[in-house]
Amino acid sequence: MILCARFHLPPMYEAALPALIALAEGLTPAVQALPPDGVLADLAGAEKYFGQDAGQLAAVLRVRALAHFGLDCAIGLAPNPVLARMAARDAGPGTTCTVRPDEVDRFLAAKPVRALDGVGRSTARTLCAYGLDTVGRLADAPPGTVQRILGARPGRELQERARGIDRTPVVPPASALPQALGFGRAGDAGASMLAAGRSFPRDELDPVRHRRALLSLAEELGVRLRGAGQVCRSLSLTVRYADRSTTTRTRSLPEPSAHSPALAGLAYALHAALGLQRARVRGISLRAEGLGPAELAAHQLTFDPEDERARRIEAVADRARARFGPRAIVPGTLSDAA
C-alpha cells in the first residue's frame, strides 16, 4: 500500500517538516516529498519487515508526529500514489482514509472530475461540457472520445487515472530529500531539484499577494542556486487550496538559468496560466528542477544593457547577502514582507 500523509503545519512549524519526513523514513526508505506539507511512502516492504499492515504503520507515524512535534496529519492509504493523494484529501485531521484494491471503483465513481490529479478548472469545464462531470463517467467513456477532447496522450493518461490506474512509483530523491522540500543546501551532493514554499495565515484571495509570494520564492531559489554554482532547466509551481487540494504545473525555461528575474517571470506565467481568479489559496511552493553546474550552461548573449545591468546588480547583491545575511538586500516589493 502507498501512504500519503498531509501534515497540518501552522507557518511557525514549517521548519519542522524535514524532521517529519525523517519520521516516515523510519518506517520505509521509499519516501517521496510532496511540497509544501506532505509525503508519499511505499509501505510494501515495511509491512513485511515490521509484520504490521498499512493501517497500523499509519497509526505509528501519526503517534510519532504527535509525540515529537505535537502535530497531527491526514493520512490516505491506497494501492497507488494518485489514489493515496485523493484519499488523504478525503481524510479529516487525525483520521486515515483507506482505499483497498477492491474498493477503487466505488471510491472513484461519484467524485467530481475536478478531484482527479491533473484536472484543472479549464479541463474540468471542458469535460463537463461533454457530460463527463464525474470520475465514473470519465472512466466509462469510449477512449477515442476522451482522446479527441483532450488529445491522445493527456486523454489516455487521465482516463487511466479515472480507472484507478497509476504506474508512477514512489521515488525518493536520494540524499536530496531536504532540497526537494526547500530546506537544506542547494550545493549538497546528489541534488536534482530545489524547492521553497510559503503558507498564508488564512485563505488568501488577493492575486497581488500570490505574486508577491512567487517573487519571494523566485528570489530565494535564485540566491540558493547561484550560491551553489547551479542552474535549473524548469520550474514546477504547486498551489495548495483551502480544501487541501493542490494544482501543479511545470514549464521549461528558455535556457538553463539561476537569474532571479527569469525565474520570477516563469513563475508568474505558470500562475497566470492557472486562471485562479478568486481561488482561496493557503500555500504556494516553487520547485527548481533539472539542476546542473552553471559553468556548463550556455547563455544566449544579448545586447540589452538592462539585462546586463540587472545581472551585475544581482552579483553585487549576492555578495552582500553572503556577508550580511539573506535579508540584507531584498526587492522593494518585498521590503515590508514578514
Short mmCIF file of C-alpha atoms in Angstrom, two decimals:
data_model
loop_
_atom_site.label_atom_id
_atom_site.label_comp_id
_atom_site.label_asym_id
_atom_site.label_seq_id
_atom_site.Cartn_x
_atom_site.Cartn_y
_atom_site.Cartn_z
CA MET A 1 0.00 0.00 0.00
CA ILE A 2 1.00 3.62 -0.60
CA LEU A 3 0.70 6.10 2.26
CA CYS A 4 0.12 9.82 1.71
CA ALA A 5 0.38 11.99 4.81
CA ARG A 6 -0.54 15.68 4.85
CA PHE A 7 0.74 17.41 7.98
CA HIS A 8 -1.22 20.33 9.40
CA LEU A 9 1.59 22.84 9.73
CA PRO A 10 1.00 26.36 11.01
CA PRO A 11 3.57 28.74 9.46
CA MET A 12 5.77 28.76 12.58
CA TYR A 13 6.16 24.96 12.34
CA GLU A 14 7.27 24.79 8.70
CA ALA A 15 10.91 24.32 9.69
CA ALA A 16 9.91 21.01 11.33
CA LEU A 17 8.89 19.45 8.02
CA PRO A 18 12.24 17.79 7.23
CA ALA A 19 12.16 16.12 10.65
CA LEU A 20 8.63 14.90 9.95
CA ILE A 21 9.88 13.41 6.69
CA ALA A 22 12.60 11.66 8.69
CA LEU A 23 9.87 10.06 10.81
CA ALA A 24 8.40 8.49 7.67
CA GLU A 25 11.88 7.33 6.66
CA GLY A 26 11.97 5.46 9.96
CA LEU A 27 9.26 3.21 8.53
CA THR A 28 10.46 2.84 4.95
CA PRO A 29 13.28 4.27 2.81
CA ALA A 30 10.82 4.71 -0.09
CA VAL A 31 9.66 8.21 0.87
CA GLN A 32 8.92 10.99 -1.61
CA ALA A 33 8.40 14.63 -0.72
CA LEU A 34 5.10 16.33 -1.55
CA PRO A 35 5.85 20.03 -1.06
CA PRO A 36 4.80 22.02 0.79
CA ASP A 37 3.32 19.89 3.57
CA GLY A 38 3.24 16.17 2.82
CA VAL A 39 4.93 12.91 1.94
CA LEU A 40 4.32 9.73 -0.03
CA ALA A 41 5.65 6.45 1.32
CA ASP A 42 5.62 2.98 -0.22
CA LEU A 43 4.82 0.60 2.65
CA ALA A 44 5.10 -2.69 0.73
CA GLY A 45 8.48 -3.58 2.22
CA ALA A 46 7.68 -2.08 5.61
CA GLU A 47 4.57 -4.26 6.05
CA LYS A 48 6.69 -7.39 5.61
CA TYR A 49 9.61 -6.10 7.68
CA PHE A 50 7.57 -4.97 10.71
CA GLY A 51 4.85 -7.60 10.40
CA GLN A 52 2.15 -4.92 10.51
CA ASP A 53 -0.43 -3.82 8.00
CA ALA A 54 -0.55 -0.38 6.39
CA GLY A 55 -3.17 0.92 8.83
CA GLN A 56 -1.01 0.04 11.82
CA LEU A 57 2.04 1.70 10.27
CA ALA A 58 -0.02 4.83 9.54
CA ALA A 59 -1.01 4.92 13.22
CA VAL A 60 2.66 4.66 14.22
CA LEU A 61 3.55 7.64 12.00
CA ARG A 62 0.70 9.71 13.45
CA VAL A 63 1.64 8.91 17.06
CA ARG A 64 5.29 9.76 16.42
CA ALA A 65 4.40 13.09 14.81
CA LEU A 66 2.16 13.95 17.77
CA ALA A 67 4.72 12.82 20.34
CA HIS A 68 7.71 14.60 18.81
CA PHE A 69 6.10 17.75 17.41
CA GLY A 70 2.52 17.97 18.68
CA LEU A 71 1.30 17.90 15.06
CA ASP A 72 -1.41 15.76 13.52
CA CYS A 73 -1.90 14.71 9.93
CA ALA A 74 -4.49 13.41 7.49
CA ILE A 75 -3.45 10.08 6.00
CA GLY A 76 -4.57 8.30 2.85
CA LEU A 77 -3.80 4.64 2.14
CA ALA A 78 -4.35 3.20 -1.33
CA PRO A 79 -2.78 0.88 -3.92
CA ASN A 80 -1.02 3.69 -5.84
CA PRO A 81 0.14 7.30 -5.38
CA VAL A 82 -2.76 9.00 -7.20
CA LEU A 83 -5.36 7.18 -5.12
CA ALA A 84 -3.37 7.76 -1.91
CA ARG A 85 -3.29 11.52 -2.53
CA MET A 86 -7.03 11.55 -3.19
CA ALA A 87 -7.67 9.51 -0.06
CA ALA A 88 -5.57 11.92 2.01
CA ARG A 89 -7.70 14.82 0.76
CA ASP A 90 -10.81 12.93 1.93
CA ALA A 91 -9.33 12.18 5.34
CA GLY A 92 -10.10 14.62 8.11
CA PRO A 93 -7.49 15.81 10.62
CA GLY A 94 -6.41 12.90 12.78
CA THR A 95 -8.06 10.28 10.58
CA THR A 96 -6.98 7.75 7.95
CA CYS A 97 -8.91 7.09 4.75
CA THR A 98 -8.14 3.63 3.36
CA VAL A 99 -8.98 2.57 -0.19
CA ARG A 100 -8.45 -1.16 -0.70
CA PRO A 101 -7.93 -2.65 -4.18
CA ASP A 102 -11.49 -3.97 -4.34
CA GLU A 103 -12.91 -0.57 -3.32
CA VAL A 104 -11.27 1.57 -6.00
CA ASP A 105 -14.23 1.74 -8.39
CA ARG A 106 -16.67 2.63 -5.63
CA PHE A 107 -14.28 5.24 -4.20
CA LEU A 108 -13.86 7.00 -7.56
CA ALA A 109 -17.24 6.64 -9.24
CA ALA A 110 -19.18 9.56 -7.76
CA LYS A 111 -16.30 12.01 -7.34
CA PRO A 112 -16.35 15.17 -9.47
CA VAL A 113 -13.86 15.02 -12.30
CA ARG A 114 -12.07 18.01 -10.73
CA ALA A 115 -10.95 15.69 -7.91
CA LEU A 116 -8.53 13.88 -10.23
CA ASP A 117 -4.89 14.92 -10.17
CA GLY A 118 -4.04 16.83 -13.32
CA VAL A 119 -7.54 18.21 -13.88
CA GLY A 120 -7.57 21.98 -13.57
CA ARG A 121 -10.53 24.28 -13.84
CA SER A 122 -10.23 24.64 -17.61
CA THR A 123 -10.00 20.88 -18.22
CA ALA A 124 -12.89 20.26 -15.83
CA ARG A 125 -15.09 22.78 -17.69
CA THR A 126 -14.25 21.10 -21.00
CA LEU A 127 -15.07 17.63 -19.71
CA CYS A 128 -18.29 18.78 -18.03
CA ALA A 129 -19.40 20.38 -21.30
CA TYR A 130 -19.36 16.87 -22.78
CA GLY A 131 -21.23 15.37 -19.81
CA LEU A 132 -18.12 13.82 -18.27
CA ASP A 133 -18.64 15.53 -14.93
CA THR A 134 -17.79 12.61 -12.63
CA VAL A 135 -14.79 10.31 -12.46
CA GLY A 136 -17.03 7.32 -13.08
CA ARG A 137 -18.44 8.77 -16.30
CA LEU A 138 -14.94 9.67 -17.49
CA ALA A 139 -13.75 6.12 -16.77
CA ASP A 140 -16.67 4.60 -18.71
CA ALA A 141 -16.40 6.92 -21.74
CA PRO A 142 -15.02 5.48 -25.01
CA PRO A 143 -11.24 6.07 -25.03
CA GLY A 144 -11.39 7.60 -28.50
CA THR A 145 -13.88 10.20 -27.33
CA VAL A 146 -11.76 11.29 -24.38
CA GLN A 147 -8.65 11.47 -26.55
CA ARG A 148 -10.42 13.62 -29.14
CA ILE A 149 -11.48 16.02 -26.39
CA LEU A 150 -8.15 16.29 -24.57
CA GLY A 151 -5.56 14.97 -27.01
CA ALA A 152 -4.21 11.46 -27.39
CA ARG A 153 -1.69 11.25 -24.57
CA PRO A 154 -3.42 13.50 -21.98
CA GLY A 155 -6.73 11.76 -22.66
CA ARG A 156 -5.24 8.31 -22.26
CA GLU A 157 -3.37 9.17 -19.06
CA LEU A 158 -6.34 10.95 -17.47
CA GLN A 159 -8.71 8.10 -18.25
CA GLU A 160 -6.28 5.65 -16.69
CA ARG A 161 -6.30 7.72 -13.50
CA ALA A 162 -10.10 7.79 -13.62
CA ARG A 163 -9.97 3.97 -13.64
CA GLY A 164 -7.63 3.92 -10.65
CA ILE A 165 -4.52 3.10 -12.67
CA ASP A 166 -1.27 4.84 -11.78
CA ARG A 167 2.09 3.37 -12.75
CA THR A 168 4.09 6.14 -11.11
CA PRO A 169 6.49 4.78 -8.47
CA VAL A 170 7.34 6.47 -5.20
CA VAL A 171 10.77 7.92 -5.97
CA PRO A 172 12.89 9.00 -3.01
CA PRO A 173 15.20 11.85 -4.05
CA ALA A 174 18.21 10.09 -2.53
CA SER A 175 20.33 12.48 -0.48
CA ALA A 176 18.43 15.44 -1.90
CA LEU A 177 15.25 14.92 0.11
CA PRO A 178 15.66 18.14 2.13
CA GLN A 179 16.25 20.11 -1.05
CA ALA A 180 13.05 18.75 -2.56
CA LEU A 181 11.21 20.32 0.35
CA GLY A 182 13.02 23.61 0.18
CA PHE A 183 15.18 23.04 3.27
CA GLY A 184 18.91 22.36 3.35
CA ARG A 185 21.61 23.46 1.00
CA ALA A 186 21.39 23.55 -2.76
CA GLY A 187 25.00 22.51 -3.07
CA ASP A 188 24.64 19.16 -1.29
CA ALA A 189 25.82 16.24 -3.37
CA GLY A 190 23.17 14.47 -5.38
CA ALA A 191 20.67 17.34 -5.51
CA SER A 192 18.42 17.08 -8.55
CA MET A 193 15.86 19.69 -7.54
CA LEU A 194 15.41 22.52 -5.10
CA ALA A 195 12.20 23.95 -3.67
CA ALA A 196 10.81 26.63 -1.42
CA GLY A 197 7.31 27.24 -0.10
CA ARG A 198 5.15 29.90 1.51
CA SER A 199 2.00 29.38 3.58
CA PHE A 200 -0.61 32.09 4.11
CA PRO A 201 -2.02 32.52 7.63
CA ARG A 202 -5.56 32.47 6.19
CA ASP A 203 -7.32 31.80 2.88
CA GLU A 204 -5.68 34.27 0.50
CA LEU A 205 -7.76 35.53 -2.44
CA ASP A 206 -5.63 38.54 -3.39
CA PRO A 207 -3.62 37.81 -6.59
CA VAL A 208 -1.20 40.59 -5.65
CA ARG A 209 -0.20 38.66 -2.54
CA HIS A 210 0.11 35.50 -4.64
CA ARG A 211 2.53 37.28 -6.98
CA ARG A 212 4.43 38.69 -4.03
CA ALA A 213 4.91 35.17 -2.66
CA LEU A 214 6.05 33.99 -6.09
CA LEU A 215 8.62 36.79 -6.27
CA SER A 216 9.90 35.89 -2.82
CA LEU A 217 10.21 32.21 -3.80
CA ALA A 218 11.97 33.01 -7.08
CA GLU A 219 14.42 35.28 -5.26
CA GLU A 220 15.13 32.58 -2.67
CA LEU A 221 15.69 29.88 -5.27
CA GLY A 222 17.84 32.16 -7.39
CA VAL A 223 20.10 33.06 -4.44
CA ARG A 224 20.49 29.43 -3.41
CA LEU A 225 21.16 28.22 -6.94
CA ARG A 226 23.78 30.89 -7.58
CA GLY A 227 25.38 30.23 -4.19
CA ALA A 228 25.80 26.59 -5.17
CA GLY A 229 27.02 27.38 -8.68
CA GLN A 230 23.98 25.71 -10.24
CA VAL A 231 21.26 26.49 -12.77
CA CYS A 232 17.86 24.89 -13.32
CA ARG A 233 16.13 23.88 -16.54
CA SER A 234 12.50 24.07 -15.43
CA LEU A 235 10.17 25.23 -12.67
CA SER A 236 7.19 23.50 -11.06
CA LEU A 237 4.53 25.56 -9.32
CA THR A 238 2.26 23.94 -6.72
CA VAL A 239 -0.74 25.83 -5.34
CA ARG A 240 -2.50 24.47 -2.25
CA TYR A 241 -6.13 25.49 -1.72
CA ALA A 242 -8.32 25.86 1.36
CA ASP A 243 -9.83 22.39 0.82
CA ARG A 244 -6.28 20.90 0.86
CA SER A 245 -6.37 20.05 -2.83
CA THR A 246 -3.42 21.10 -4.96
CA THR A 247 -2.62 22.01 -8.55
CA THR A 248 0.86 21.57 -10.02
CA ARG A 249 2.16 22.89 -13.32
CA THR A 250 5.65 22.58 -14.82
CA ARG A 251 7.31 24.54 -17.61
CA SER A 252 10.84 24.70 -19.01
CA LEU A 253 12.93 27.86 -19.03
CA PRO A 254 14.10 29.16 -22.43
CA GLU A 255 17.63 28.34 -21.25
CA PRO A 256 19.10 26.93 -18.01
CA SER A 257 19.28 29.80 -15.53
CA ALA A 258 19.65 30.90 -11.93
CA HIS A 259 18.78 34.52 -12.75
CA SER A 260 16.05 35.58 -10.32
CA PRO A 261 14.08 37.74 -12.81
CA ALA A 262 13.99 34.82 -15.26
CA LEU A 263 12.71 32.51 -12.53
CA ALA A 264 10.14 35.07 -11.37
CA GLY A 265 8.91 35.66 -14.92
CA LEU A 266 8.30 31.95 -15.47
CA ALA A 267 6.66 31.62 -12.05
CA TYR A 268 4.28 34.46 -12.92
CA ALA A 269 3.46 32.78 -16.25
CA LEU A 270 2.71 29.46 -14.55
CA HIS A 271 0.48 31.21 -12.01
CA ALA A 272 -1.38 33.20 -14.68
CA ALA A 273 -2.00 30.03 -16.71
CA LEU A 274 -3.94 28.55 -13.77
CA GLY A 275 -6.62 31.26 -14.07
CA LEU A 276 -7.23 31.20 -10.32
CA GLN A 277 -9.19 34.47 -10.11
CA ARG A 278 -10.93 34.24 -6.69
CA ALA A 279 -9.38 30.94 -5.59
CA ARG A 280 -8.86 30.51 -1.83
CA VAL A 281 -5.14 29.77 -1.64
CA ARG A 282 -3.41 28.52 1.52
CA GLY A 283 0.09 27.91 0.22
CA ILE A 284 2.38 28.23 -2.79
CA SER A 285 5.59 26.33 -3.50
CA LEU A 286 8.07 26.63 -6.34
CA ARG A 287 10.45 23.86 -7.32
CA ALA A 288 13.55 24.25 -9.49
CA GLU A 289 14.22 21.06 -11.44
CA GLY A 290 16.90 19.71 -13.74
CA LEU A 291 19.79 21.22 -11.81
CA GLY A 292 23.25 21.36 -13.35
CA PRO A 293 26.58 23.16 -12.99
CA ALA A 294 26.37 26.81 -14.00
CA GLU A 295 29.75 26.67 -15.77
CA LEU A 296 28.39 24.08 -18.22
CA ALA A 297 25.22 26.02 -19.04
CA ALA A 298 25.00 28.02 -22.27
CA HIS A 299 23.78 31.61 -22.01
CA GLN A 300 22.39 33.45 -25.02
CA LEU A 301 24.28 36.72 -25.29
CA THR A 302 22.14 39.81 -25.72
CA PHE A 303 22.80 43.46 -26.46
CA ASP A 304 20.25 44.55 -23.87
CA PRO A 305 22.07 46.83 -21.41
CA GLU A 306 19.27 46.46 -18.85
CA ASP A 307 19.74 42.69 -18.71
CA GLU A 308 23.48 43.01 -18.23
CA ARG A 309 22.97 45.72 -15.59
CA ALA A 310 20.47 43.52 -13.73
CA ARG A 311 22.93 40.63 -13.67
CA ARG A 312 25.74 42.83 -12.34
CA ILE A 313 23.47 44.18 -9.60
CA GLU A 314 22.41 40.64 -8.78
CA ALA A 315 26.06 39.59 -8.34
CA VAL A 316 26.71 42.54 -6.01
CA ALA A 317 23.56 41.74 -4.01
CA ASP A 318 24.65 38.11 -3.66
CA ARG A 319 27.98 39.19 -2.18
CA ALA A 320 26.18 41.46 0.28
CA ARG A 321 23.83 38.66 1.33
CA ALA A 322 26.74 36.28 1.80
CA ARG A 323 28.36 38.76 4.16
CA PHE A 324 25.41 40.30 5.99
CA GLY A 325 22.67 37.66 5.73
CA PRO A 326 19.86 36.73 3.30
CA ARG A 327 17.70 39.74 4.25
CA ALA A 328 20.46 42.27 3.66
CA ILE A 329 19.08 43.11 0.21
CA VAL A 330 15.56 42.35 -0.97
CA PRO A 331 13.43 43.64 -3.85
CA GLY A 332 11.49 46.79 -2.98
CA THR A 333 8.19 44.92 -3.39
CA LEU A 334 9.22 42.61 -0.55
CA SER A 335 10.78 45.19 1.72
CA ASP A 336 7.96 45.04 4.26
CA ALA A 337 7.30 41.29 3.87
CA ALA A 338 7.29 39.23 7.02
#
